[in-house]
Amino acid sequence: MRIKRYFLVLVALIAFTLQSFAQEGTTGIQFFQGTFNEALVKAKQENKVLFVDFYAVWCVPCKKMAKTVFTQEEVGKFFNEHFVSIQLDAEKGDNVNIAKSYKVVAYPTVAFISPDGKAISVNTGAMNKDELLDAAKIAAGQSVSFEALYEKYKADNNDLNVQQQLLLKAPSFLQAQEGMEADKWVTRLQKLYKNYITAKAPLKLINENDYKIILALEGDDDKEHKQYIVDLINDHLDDWTKAVGKAPAYYIVEANDGFAEDLAKDGNAKYKDYVENVKGKYAKAYSVIGLTEITPYEKTKLYNDALFNLYKNKDVDGYIKAMQTYFDKMKGNVQAADYGKAAQNLYMAAGKVLKPKHHEVAIQWSEKALEKENAVMDRVNYMVMIGDSYRELKNYAKAREYYNQAFAETLTLQNMEMPQAMLQSAIKHKLSTLELLEK
């Protein structure tokens, strides 16, 4: 018994020694061990801003930031002097509502919060050392804030450096705004963004900061302006690639594919112009995709020709035949979304005229999508689609099975109360409708 007790004491002493050594040797951020409210009290007592790292245990970028950014000496020195810092698992207990109150919708998200609990800035996405320190210095009042930059811009609206700084800070600033105030700033910043692009285009935009601005603020609402941006990048793609890497080429591909698909769904034959861009003016951009067995042009043409025929002519049999050819040629390149979109387009374009044999195909495609998909929202969508087809086939038992599976899947949606509630409400309605059909 004495030996056992001595062993336990020895282990405790070693653990304490190692812990003390680790604390003495730690050069990174010293995070407060306690609740959010306790950290906020501490921040008030010390008259400091509260820094919160909202993370999820499954989030790989969160772990990377914790390991490679928060541990750096320069970061630790600044944060330990100017902030009370805390890490919160945003999917656990009371932290869920705390994260929701600061509009945390993705991870990692880091927030700087004043001692009265008001958000100073909320920053979504992984940040490197310089980006984090820049945000921290603004929150600590050692760097120019968004509001101060906006005042400088109003005093001289020709200073492109000020405009760039302002637009880089815009996303985190907007995330901390609410209601009409947010709407007001969105309108202001969209106007500023477009004027900034026009003033600098084309060559002075070719840098990492301006590419970040384009990604964050361009959006899809103004298709004419987006087309302008796509061509702007494409005209100097080699220079963009040298400055930023392959990302601008993927931006061109994604935008051109979106333009073609939207027109094909509208039954507008102009989609063919965008298909031809694949082997024409955007050929260099599409070369980054790295498809095997099929060329980017063949892929884009097969898909959009099938889509146009379905939406324009309601030729379901022709669409299914064309998509089977598409999948056969794509082979190992097929993704879950390819099967999922193929089935979804059947429902959207011809739902009321689908025959039993068409629903059977839709089920096959949706099940293949489900096999490959890990994202919860998409999995729920595919399960509901399968349930809908079984309902139309009057196989109510299978329909109920998939609706129930979809509902169970929604329970895994953490910190997403609104989309979770909407999905669950829609599924409950489908189950109620099913009960009426079964009577």
PDB file of C-alpha atoms in Angstrom, residues 44-215:
ATOM      1  CA  LYS A  44     -13.877  44.538 -17.297  1.00  0.00           C
ATOM      2  CA  GLN A  45     -11.709  44.337 -14.209  1.00  0.00           C
ATOM      3  CA  GLU A  46      -8.513  44.717 -16.249  1.00  0.00           C
ATOM      4  CA  ASN A  47     -10.067  47.207 -18.695  1.00  0.00           C
ATOM      5  CA  LYS A  48      -9.086  45.027 -21.628  1.00  0.00           C
ATOM      6  CA  VAL A  49     -10.768  43.814 -24.792  1.00  0.00           C
ATOM      7  CA  LEU A  50     -11.884  40.178 -24.777  1.00  0.00           C
ATOM      8  CA  PHE A  51     -10.484  37.965 -27.531  1.00  0.00           C
ATOM      9  CA  VAL A  52     -12.562  34.861 -28.286  1.00  0.00           C
ATOM     10  CA  ASP A  53     -11.512  31.939 -30.453  1.00  0.00           C
ATOM     11  CA  PHE A  54     -14.746  30.202 -31.500  1.00  0.00           C
ATOM     12  CA  TYR A  55     -13.859  26.701 -32.653  1.00  0.00           C
ATOM     13  CA  ALA A  56     -15.341  23.260 -33.252  1.00  0.00           C
ATOM     14  CA  VAL A  57     -13.581  20.063 -32.261  1.00  0.00           C
ATOM     15  CA  TRP A  58     -13.822  18.677 -35.828  1.00  0.00           C
ATOM     16  CA  CYS A  59     -12.507  21.875 -37.472  1.00  0.00           C
ATOM     17  CA  VAL A  60      -9.078  21.261 -39.041  1.00  0.00           C
ATOM     18  CA  PRO A  61      -8.289  24.963 -39.737  1.00  0.00           C
ATOM     19  CA  CYS A  62      -9.136  25.703 -36.081  1.00  0.00           C
ATOM     20  CA  LYS A  63      -6.562  23.165 -34.931  1.00  0.00           C
ATOM     21  CA  LYS A  64      -4.001  24.536 -37.373  1.00  0.00           C
ATOM     22  CA  MET A  65      -4.454  28.097 -36.080  1.00  0.00           C
ATOM     23  CA  ALA A  66      -4.218  26.893 -32.477  1.00  0.00           C
ATOM     24  CA  LYS A  67      -1.012  25.030 -33.236  1.00  0.00           C
ATOM     25  CA  THR A  68       0.796  27.345 -35.666  1.00  0.00           C
ATOM     26  CA  VAL A  69      -0.514  30.879 -35.016  1.00  0.00           C
ATOM     27  CA  PHE A  70      -1.626  31.187 -31.379  1.00  0.00           C
ATOM     28  CA  THR A  71       1.655  29.635 -30.215  1.00  0.00           C
ATOM     29  CA  GLN A  72       3.951  32.172 -31.886  1.00  0.00           C
ATOM     30  CA  GLU A  73       5.968  34.393 -29.563  1.00  0.00           C
ATOM     31  CA  GLU A  74       5.045  37.659 -31.278  1.00  0.00           C
ATOM     32  CA  VAL A  75       1.351  36.784 -31.154  1.00  0.00           C
ATOM     33  CA  GLY A  76       1.505  35.705 -27.518  1.00  0.00           C
ATOM     34  CA  LYS A  77       3.366  38.804 -26.411  1.00  0.00           C
ATOM     35  CA  PHE A  78       0.824  41.179 -27.946  1.00  0.00           C
ATOM     36  CA  PHE A  79      -2.298  39.263 -26.942  1.00  0.00           C
ATOM     37  CA  ASN A  80      -1.204  38.547 -23.372  1.00  0.00           C
ATOM     38  CA  GLU A  81      -0.499  42.241 -22.835  1.00  0.00           C
ATOM     39  CA  HIS A  82      -3.629  43.690 -24.435  1.00  0.00           C
ATOM     40  CA  PHE A  83      -6.411  41.102 -24.169  1.00  0.00           C
ATOM     41  CA  VAL A  84      -8.126  38.602 -21.982  1.00  0.00           C
ATOM     42  CA  SER A  85      -8.261  35.574 -24.294  1.00  0.00           C
ATOM     43  CA  ILE A  86     -10.542  32.559 -24.226  1.00  0.00           C
ATOM     44  CA  GLN A  87     -11.252  29.577 -26.467  1.00  0.00           C
ATOM     45  CA  LEU A  88     -14.864  28.398 -26.769  1.00  0.00           C
ATOM     46  CA  ASP A  89     -16.117  25.162 -28.289  1.00  0.00           C
ATOM     47  CA  ALA A  90     -19.018  26.800 -30.127  1.00  0.00           C
ATOM     48  CA  GLU A  91     -20.998  23.574 -30.337  1.00  0.00           C
ATOM     49  CA  LYS A  92     -21.020  22.846 -26.616  1.00  0.00           C
ATOM     50  CA  GLY A  93     -23.529  23.853 -23.940  1.00  0.00           C
ATOM     51  CA  ASP A  94     -24.043  27.575 -23.309  1.00  0.00           C
ATOM     52  CA  ASN A  95     -21.400  28.389 -25.935  1.00  0.00           C
ATOM     53  CA  VAL A  96     -23.926  27.603 -28.677  1.00  0.00           C
ATOM     54  CA  ASN A  97     -26.060  30.631 -27.786  1.00  0.00           C
ATOM     55  CA  ILE A  98     -22.999  32.808 -27.175  1.00  0.00           C
ATOM     56  CA  ALA A  99     -21.680  31.991 -30.645  1.00  0.00           C
ATOM     57  CA  LYS A 100     -25.100  32.631 -32.140  1.00  0.00           C
ATOM     58  CA  SER A 101     -25.290  36.077 -30.490  1.00  0.00           C
ATOM     59  CA  TYR A 102     -22.078  37.047 -32.285  1.00  0.00           C
ATOM     60  CA  LYS A 103     -23.315  35.586 -35.595  1.00  0.00           C
ATOM     61  CA  VAL A 104     -20.770  32.788 -35.714  1.00  0.00           C
ATOM     62  CA  VAL A 105     -21.772  30.579 -38.652  1.00  0.00           C
ATOM     63  CA  ALA A 106     -18.467  28.943 -39.629  1.00  0.00           C
ATOM     64  CA  TYR A 107     -15.144  27.974 -38.106  1.00  0.00           C
ATOM     65  CA  PRO A 108     -12.709  29.209 -37.182  1.00  0.00           C
ATOM     66  CA  THR A 109     -14.178  32.555 -36.141  1.00  0.00           C
ATOM     67  CA  VAL A 110     -12.278  34.943 -33.894  1.00  0.00           C
ATOM     68  CA  ALA A 111     -13.971  37.904 -32.257  1.00  0.00           C
ATOM     69  CA  PHE A 112     -12.777  40.972 -30.398  1.00  0.00           C
ATOM     70  CA  ILE A 113     -15.360  42.034 -27.839  1.00  0.00           C
ATOM     71  CA  SER A 114     -15.410  45.170 -25.719  1.00  0.00           C
ATOM     72  CA  PRO A 115     -15.807  44.797 -21.919  1.00  0.00           C
ATOM     73  CA  ASP A 116     -19.506  45.709 -22.243  1.00  0.00           C
ATOM     74  CA  GLY A 117     -20.043  42.665 -24.485  1.00  0.00           C
ATOM     75  CA  LYS A 118     -20.380  44.493 -27.803  1.00  0.00           C
ATOM     76  CA  ALA A 119     -18.526  43.064 -30.805  1.00  0.00           C
ATOM     77  CA  ILE A 120     -15.693  45.231 -32.086  1.00  0.00           C
ATOM     78  CA  SER A 121     -14.969  42.890 -34.991  1.00  0.00           C
ATOM     79  CA  VAL A 122     -15.852  39.333 -35.940  1.00  0.00           C
ATOM     80  CA  ASN A 123     -13.508  37.551 -38.326  1.00  0.00           C
ATOM     81  CA  THR A 124     -14.508  34.314 -40.056  1.00  0.00           C
ATOM     82  CA  GLY A 125     -11.937  31.992 -41.572  1.00  0.00           C
ATOM     83  CA  ALA A 126      -8.386  30.942 -40.822  1.00  0.00           C
ATOM     84  CA  MET A 127      -5.899  33.772 -40.343  1.00  0.00           C
ATOM     85  CA  ASN A 128      -2.128  33.803 -40.461  1.00  0.00           C
ATOM     86  CA  LYS A 129       0.036  35.609 -37.911  1.00  0.00           C
ATOM     87  CA  ASP A 130       0.051  38.962 -39.728  1.00  0.00           C
ATOM     88  CA  GLU A 131      -3.701  38.956 -40.369  1.00  0.00           C
ATOM     89  CA  LEU A 132      -4.459  38.111 -36.747  1.00  0.00           C
ATOM     90  CA  LEU A 133      -2.086  40.747 -35.400  1.00  0.00           C
ATOM     91  CA  ASP A 134      -3.539  43.356 -37.746  1.00  0.00           C
ATOM     92  CA  ALA A 135      -7.055  42.632 -36.455  1.00  0.00           C
ATOM     93  CA  ALA A 136      -5.758  42.655 -32.871  1.00  0.00           C
ATOM     94  CA  LYS A 137      -3.988  46.009 -33.224  1.00  0.00           C
ATOM     95  CA  ILE A 138      -7.170  47.571 -34.569  1.00  0.00           C
ATOM     96  CA  ALA A 139      -9.183  46.170 -31.657  1.00  0.00           C
ATOM     97  CA  ALA A 140      -6.544  47.430 -29.211  1.00  0.00           C
ATOM     98  CA  GLY A 141      -6.619  50.891 -30.756  1.00  0.00           C
ATOM     99  CA  GLN A 142      -3.056  50.683 -32.049  1.00  0.00           C
ATOM    100  CA  SER A 143      -4.005  50.508 -35.715  1.00  0.00           C
ATOM    101  CA  VAL A 144      -6.525  52.418 -37.770  1.00  0.00           C
ATOM    102  CA  SER A 145     -10.063  51.129 -37.298  1.00  0.00           C
ATOM    103  CA  PHE A 146     -12.587  50.636 -40.079  1.00  0.00           C
ATOM    104  CA  GLU A 147     -14.529  53.722 -39.038  1.00  0.00           C
ATOM    105  CA  ALA A 148     -11.371  55.850 -38.935  1.00  0.00           C
ATOM    106  CA  LEU A 149     -10.383  54.601 -42.371  1.00  0.00           C
ATOM    107  CA  TYR A 150     -13.818  55.480 -43.699  1.00  0.00           C
ATOM    108  CA  GLU A 151     -13.410  59.018 -42.387  1.00  0.00           C
ATOM    109  CA  LYS A 152     -10.036  59.216 -44.168  1.00  0.00           C
ATOM    110  CA  TYR A 153     -11.706  57.958 -47.334  1.00  0.00           C
ATOM    111  CA  LYS A 154     -14.412  60.623 -47.112  1.00  0.00           C
ATOM    112  CA  ALA A 155     -11.733  63.286 -46.691  1.00  0.00           C
ATOM    113  CA  ASP A 156      -9.870  62.053 -49.791  1.00  0.00           C
ATOM    114  CA  ASN A 157     -11.796  59.609 -51.949  1.00  0.00           C
ATOM    115  CA  ASN A 158      -8.926  59.298 -54.429  1.00  0.00           C
ATOM    116  CA  ASP A 159      -6.482  57.609 -52.073  1.00  0.00           C
ATOM    117  CA  LEU A 160      -6.426  54.016 -53.352  1.00  0.00           C
ATOM    118  CA  ASN A 161      -4.289  52.774 -50.436  1.00  0.00           C
ATOM    119  CA  VAL A 162      -6.924  53.890 -47.956  1.00  0.00           C
ATOM    120  CA  GLN A 163      -9.632  52.293 -50.093  1.00  0.00           C
ATOM    121  CA  GLN A 164      -7.744  49.011 -50.210  1.00  0.00           C
ATOM    122  CA  GLN A 165      -7.316  48.937 -46.422  1.00  0.00           C
ATOM    123  CA  LEU A 166     -10.986  49.787 -46.004  1.00  0.00           C
ATOM    124  CA  LEU A 167     -12.182  47.029 -48.348  1.00  0.00           C
ATOM    125  CA  LEU A 168      -9.897  44.446 -46.760  1.00  0.00           C
ATOM    126  CA  LYS A 169     -11.426  45.186 -43.365  1.00  0.00           C
ATOM    127  CA  ALA A 170     -14.979  45.332 -44.730  1.00  0.00           C
ATOM    128  CA  PRO A 171     -15.994  41.644 -44.294  1.00  0.00           C
ATOM    129  CA  SER A 172     -15.156  41.452 -40.577  1.00  0.00           C
ATOM    130  CA  PHE A 173     -16.702  44.882 -39.981  1.00  0.00           C
ATOM    131  CA  LEU A 174     -19.928  43.919 -41.796  1.00  0.00           C
ATOM    132  CA  GLN A 175     -20.234  40.716 -39.802  1.00  0.00           C
ATOM    133  CA  ALA A 176     -20.406  42.748 -36.607  1.00  0.00           C
ATOM    134  CA  GLN A 177     -23.230  44.966 -37.945  1.00  0.00           C
ATOM    135  CA  GLU A 178     -26.950  44.279 -37.630  1.00  0.00           C
ATOM    136  CA  GLY A 179     -30.225  45.209 -39.315  1.00  0.00           C
ATOM    137  CA  MET A 180     -30.538  48.502 -41.165  1.00  0.00           C
ATOM    138  CA  GLU A 181     -27.011  49.481 -40.166  1.00  0.00           C
ATOM    139  CA  ALA A 182     -25.660  46.423 -41.975  1.00  0.00           C
ATOM    140  CA  ASP A 183     -27.778  47.158 -45.079  1.00  0.00           C
ATOM    141  CA  LYS A 184     -26.508  50.730 -45.145  1.00  0.00           C
ATOM    142  CA  TRP A 185     -22.880  49.648 -45.067  1.00  0.00           C
ATOM    143  CA  VAL A 186     -23.383  46.954 -47.712  1.00  0.00           C
ATOM    144  CA  THR A 187     -24.714  49.569 -50.130  1.00  0.00           C
ATOM    145  CA  ARG A 188     -21.873  51.975 -49.392  1.00  0.00           C
ATOM    146  CA  LEU A 189     -19.181  49.352 -49.727  1.00  0.00           C
ATOM    147  CA  GLN A 190     -20.526  47.867 -52.951  1.00  0.00           C
ATOM    148  CA  LYS A 191     -20.351  51.284 -54.563  1.00  0.00           C
ATOM    149  CA  LEU A 192     -16.864  51.881 -53.172  1.00  0.00           C
ATOM    150  CA  TYR A 193     -15.719  48.431 -54.322  1.00  0.00           C
ATOM    151  CA  LYS A 194     -16.808  48.958 -57.933  1.00  0.00           C
ATOM    152  CA  ASN A 195     -15.238  52.407 -58.089  1.00  0.00           C
ATOM    153  CA  TYR A 196     -12.019  51.001 -56.633  1.00  0.00           C
ATOM    154  CA  ILE A 197     -11.871  48.204 -59.225  1.00  0.00           C
ATOM    155  CA  THR A 198     -12.417  50.672 -62.062  1.00  0.00           C
ATOM    156  CA  ALA A 199      -9.729  53.024 -60.757  1.00  0.00           C
ATOM    157  CA  LYS A 200      -7.053  50.329 -60.420  1.00  0.00           C
ATOM    158  CA  ALA A 201      -7.842  48.006 -63.322  1.00  0.00           C
ATOM    159  CA  PRO A 202      -6.285  46.160 -64.897  1.00  0.00           C
ATOM    160  CA  LEU A 203      -2.633  45.787 -63.867  1.00  0.00           C
ATOM    161  CA  LYS A 204      -2.565  47.414 -60.414  1.00  0.00           C
ATOM    162  CA  LEU A 205      -5.142  44.896 -59.180  1.00  0.00           C
ATOM    163  CA  ILE A 206      -2.796  41.952 -59.661  1.00  0.00           C
ATOM    164  CA  ASN A 207      -1.828  41.224 -56.043  1.00  0.00           C
ATOM    165  CA  GLU A 208      -2.986  39.032 -53.166  1.00  0.00           C
ATOM    166  CA  ASN A 209      -4.820  41.773 -51.276  1.00  0.00           C
ATOM    167  CA  ASP A 210      -6.920  42.855 -54.227  1.00  0.00           C
ATOM    168  CA  TYR A 211      -7.714  39.233 -55.067  1.00  0.00           C
ATOM    169  CA  LYS A 212      -8.982  38.813 -51.480  1.00  0.00           C
ATOM    170  CA  ILE A 213     -11.154  41.878 -51.979  1.00  0.00           C
ATOM    171  CA  ILE A 214     -12.612  40.485 -55.215  1.00  0.00           C
ATOM    172  CA  LEU A 215     -13.395  37.130 -53.606  1.00  0.00           C
TER     173      LEU A 215
END
